CSV table of C-alpha atoms in Angstrom, one decimal:
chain,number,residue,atom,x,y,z
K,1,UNK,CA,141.0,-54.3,106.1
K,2,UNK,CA,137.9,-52.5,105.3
K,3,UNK,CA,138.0,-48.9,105.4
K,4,UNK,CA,134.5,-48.7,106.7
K,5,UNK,CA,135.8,-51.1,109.6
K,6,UNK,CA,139.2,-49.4,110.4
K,7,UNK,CA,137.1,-46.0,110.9
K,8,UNK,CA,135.0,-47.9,113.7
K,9,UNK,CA,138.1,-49.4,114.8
K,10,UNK,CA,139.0,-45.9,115.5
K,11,UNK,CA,136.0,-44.3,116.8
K,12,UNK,CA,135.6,-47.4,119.0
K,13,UNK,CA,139.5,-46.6,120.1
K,14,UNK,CA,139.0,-42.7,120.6
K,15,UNK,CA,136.2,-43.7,123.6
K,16,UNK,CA,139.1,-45.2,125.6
K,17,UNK,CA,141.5,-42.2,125.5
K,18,UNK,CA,140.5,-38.9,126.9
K,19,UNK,CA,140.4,-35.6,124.6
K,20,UNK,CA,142.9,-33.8,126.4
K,21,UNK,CA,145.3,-34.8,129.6
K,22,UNK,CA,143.8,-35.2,133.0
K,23,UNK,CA,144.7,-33.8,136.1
K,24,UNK,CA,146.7,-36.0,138.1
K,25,UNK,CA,144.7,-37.4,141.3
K,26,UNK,CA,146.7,-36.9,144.5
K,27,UNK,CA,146.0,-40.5,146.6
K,28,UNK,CA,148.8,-40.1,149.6
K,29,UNK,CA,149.2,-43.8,150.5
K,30,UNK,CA,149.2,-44.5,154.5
K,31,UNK,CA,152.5,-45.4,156.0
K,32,UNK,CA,153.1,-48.3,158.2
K,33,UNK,CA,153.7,-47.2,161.8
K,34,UNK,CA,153.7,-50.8,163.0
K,35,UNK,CA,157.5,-51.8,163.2
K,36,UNK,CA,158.2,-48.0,163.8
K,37,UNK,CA,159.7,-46.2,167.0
K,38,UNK,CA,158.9,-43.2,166.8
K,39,UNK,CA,155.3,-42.9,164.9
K,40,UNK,CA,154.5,-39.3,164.5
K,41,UNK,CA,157.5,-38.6,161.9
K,42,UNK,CA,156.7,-38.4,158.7
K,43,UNK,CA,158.4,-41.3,157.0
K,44,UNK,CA,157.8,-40.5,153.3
K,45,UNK,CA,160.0,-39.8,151.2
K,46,UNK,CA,160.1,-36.7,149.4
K,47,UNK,CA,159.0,-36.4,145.9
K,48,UNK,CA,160.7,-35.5,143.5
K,49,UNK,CA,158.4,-35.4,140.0
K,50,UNK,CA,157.0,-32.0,139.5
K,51,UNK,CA,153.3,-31.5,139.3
K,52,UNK,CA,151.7,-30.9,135.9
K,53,UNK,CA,149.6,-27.8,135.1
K,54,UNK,CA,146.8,-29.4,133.2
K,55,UNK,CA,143.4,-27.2,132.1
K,56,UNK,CA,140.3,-27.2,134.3
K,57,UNK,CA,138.6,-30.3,133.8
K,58,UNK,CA,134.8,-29.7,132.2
K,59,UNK,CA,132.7,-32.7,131.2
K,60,UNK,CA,131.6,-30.5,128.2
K,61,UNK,CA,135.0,-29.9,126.3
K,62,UNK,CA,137.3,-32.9,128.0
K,63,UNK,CA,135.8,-36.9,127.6
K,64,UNK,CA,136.7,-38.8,130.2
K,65,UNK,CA,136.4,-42.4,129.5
K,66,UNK,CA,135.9,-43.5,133.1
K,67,UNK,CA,139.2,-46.1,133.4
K,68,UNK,CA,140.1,-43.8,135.6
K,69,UNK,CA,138.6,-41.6,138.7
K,70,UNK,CA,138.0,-37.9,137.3
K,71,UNK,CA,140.2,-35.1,138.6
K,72,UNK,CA,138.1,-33.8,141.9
K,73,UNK,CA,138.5,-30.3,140.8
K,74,UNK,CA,135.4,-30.5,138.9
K,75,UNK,CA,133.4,-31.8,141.3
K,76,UNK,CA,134.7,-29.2,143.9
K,77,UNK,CA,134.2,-26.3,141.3
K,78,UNK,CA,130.3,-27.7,140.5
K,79,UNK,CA,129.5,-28.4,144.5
K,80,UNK,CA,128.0,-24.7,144.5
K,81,UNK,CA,125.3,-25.1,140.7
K,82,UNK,CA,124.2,-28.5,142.6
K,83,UNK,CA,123.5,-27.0,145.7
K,84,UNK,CA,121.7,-24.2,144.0
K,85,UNK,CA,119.6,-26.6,141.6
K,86,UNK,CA,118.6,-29.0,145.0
K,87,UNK,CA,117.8,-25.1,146.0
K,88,UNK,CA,119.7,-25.2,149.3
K,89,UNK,CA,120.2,-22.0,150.0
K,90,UNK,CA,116.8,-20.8,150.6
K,91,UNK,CA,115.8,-21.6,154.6
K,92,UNK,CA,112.1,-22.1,155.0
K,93,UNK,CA,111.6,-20.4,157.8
K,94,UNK,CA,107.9,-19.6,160.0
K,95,UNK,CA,107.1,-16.4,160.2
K,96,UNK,CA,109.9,-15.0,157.6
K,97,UNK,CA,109.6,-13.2,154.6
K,98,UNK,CA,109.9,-15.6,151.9
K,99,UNK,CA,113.0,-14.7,149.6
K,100,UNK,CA,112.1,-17.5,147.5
K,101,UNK,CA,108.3,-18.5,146.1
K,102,UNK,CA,107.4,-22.0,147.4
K,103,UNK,CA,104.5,-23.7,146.6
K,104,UNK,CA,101.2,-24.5,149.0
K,105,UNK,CA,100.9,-27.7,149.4
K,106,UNK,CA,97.4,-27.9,147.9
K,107,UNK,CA,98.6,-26.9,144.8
K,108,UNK,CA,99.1,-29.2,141.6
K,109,UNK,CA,102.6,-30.1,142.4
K,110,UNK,CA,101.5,-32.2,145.7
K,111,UNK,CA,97.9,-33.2,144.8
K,112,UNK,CA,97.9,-36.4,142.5
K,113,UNK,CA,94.6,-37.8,141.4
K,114,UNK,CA,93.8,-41.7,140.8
K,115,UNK,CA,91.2,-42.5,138.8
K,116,UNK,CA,89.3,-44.8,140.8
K,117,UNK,CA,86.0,-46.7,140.8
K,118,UNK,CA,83.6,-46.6,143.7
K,119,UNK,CA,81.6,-49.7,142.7
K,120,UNK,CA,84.5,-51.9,142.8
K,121,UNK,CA,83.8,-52.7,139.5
K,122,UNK,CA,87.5,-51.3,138.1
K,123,UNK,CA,88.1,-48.8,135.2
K,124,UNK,CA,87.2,-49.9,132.2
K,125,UNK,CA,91.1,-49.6,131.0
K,126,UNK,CA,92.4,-51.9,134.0
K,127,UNK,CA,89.5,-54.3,134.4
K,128,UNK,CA,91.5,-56.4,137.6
K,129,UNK,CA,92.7,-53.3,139.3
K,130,UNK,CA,89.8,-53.7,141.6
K,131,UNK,CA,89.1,-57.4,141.7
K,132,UNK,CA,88.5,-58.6,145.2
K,133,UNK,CA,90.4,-62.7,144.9
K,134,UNK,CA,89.6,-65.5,147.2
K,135,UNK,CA,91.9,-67.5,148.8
K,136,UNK,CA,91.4,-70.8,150.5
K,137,UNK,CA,90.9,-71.3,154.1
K,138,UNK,CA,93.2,-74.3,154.4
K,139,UNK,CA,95.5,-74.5,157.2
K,140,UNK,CA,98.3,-77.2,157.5
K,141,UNK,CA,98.3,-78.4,161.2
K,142,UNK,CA,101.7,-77.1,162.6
K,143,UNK,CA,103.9,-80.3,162.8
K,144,UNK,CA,106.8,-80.9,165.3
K,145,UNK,CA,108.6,-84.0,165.9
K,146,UNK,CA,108.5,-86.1,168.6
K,147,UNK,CA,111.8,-86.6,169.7
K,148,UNK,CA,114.1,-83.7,170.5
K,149,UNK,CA,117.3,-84.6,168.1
K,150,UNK,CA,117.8,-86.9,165.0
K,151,UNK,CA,113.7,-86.6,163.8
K,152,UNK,CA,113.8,-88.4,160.8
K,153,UNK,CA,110.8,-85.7,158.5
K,154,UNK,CA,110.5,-88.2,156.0
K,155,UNK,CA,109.4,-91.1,158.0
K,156,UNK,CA,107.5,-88.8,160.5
K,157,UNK,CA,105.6,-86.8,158.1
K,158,UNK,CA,104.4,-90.2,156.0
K,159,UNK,CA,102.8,-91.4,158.8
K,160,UNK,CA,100.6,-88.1,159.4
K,161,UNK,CA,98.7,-88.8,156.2
């Protein structure tokens, strides 16, 4: 083969495999209670394969291909930078001395301005923005059959023209 196509090959392999070992995902499996006498027990068995120490997972030094679901640890260890960057910790309260600056609402940030044309003629960049269309008035007369089952509409709607 090519050498130029065997190093794709590769590259195009690497993006299936991830850099470094994942944790393993812990997915406890519900147990069947239905043919069961006496359903509280616990009636798994006990396992016997010792957990792995794997390093934290970070999406900026260990790829994840997606094949499989990402070790929740990272998500659990990035719940508290999301709530800070949706700035959730801040209450807005009335009458409270504001630990954090918020914005009046007649500011920039809330005040959006359309160019827009008072004559009704449109903006000379979108010349239909503005156009007023006219539709027809014509109304098709509201048609039921005449008998209550089997109203044949093909033989029934001939004869209203």
């Amino acid at each position: 083969m090519d050498l130029r196509v065997e190093e794709l090959n590769e590259r195009i392999w690497s993006r299936n495999v991830p850099d470094k070992a994942l944790a393993a995902n812990f997915d406890p499996r519900p147990t069947s209670t239905k043919y069961s006498h006496f359903g509280i027990l616990d009636r798994r068995g006990i396992t016997t394969v010792p957990m792995v120490e794997t390093t934290a997972h970070t999406v900026g030094t260990n790829f994840n291909p997606g094949t499989h679901r990402a070790p929740p640890g990272s998500i659990i260890r990035d719940v508290d930078i999301e709530t800070t960057l949706r700035n959730q910790y801040d209450v807005l309260r009335h009458g409270d001395n504001f630990s954090a600056y918020v914005p009046s609402s007649n500011s920039d940030l809330f005040i959006v301005n359309v160019a827009s044309s008072s004559t009704g003629n449109g903006l000379v960049s979108h010349p239909g923005l503005f156009r007023q269309e006219s539709h027809s008035t014509f109304r098709a007369e509201a048609f039921s059959g005449d008998l209550t089952f089997g109203n044949n509409t093909r033989v029934q709607l001939r004869n209203m023209l």
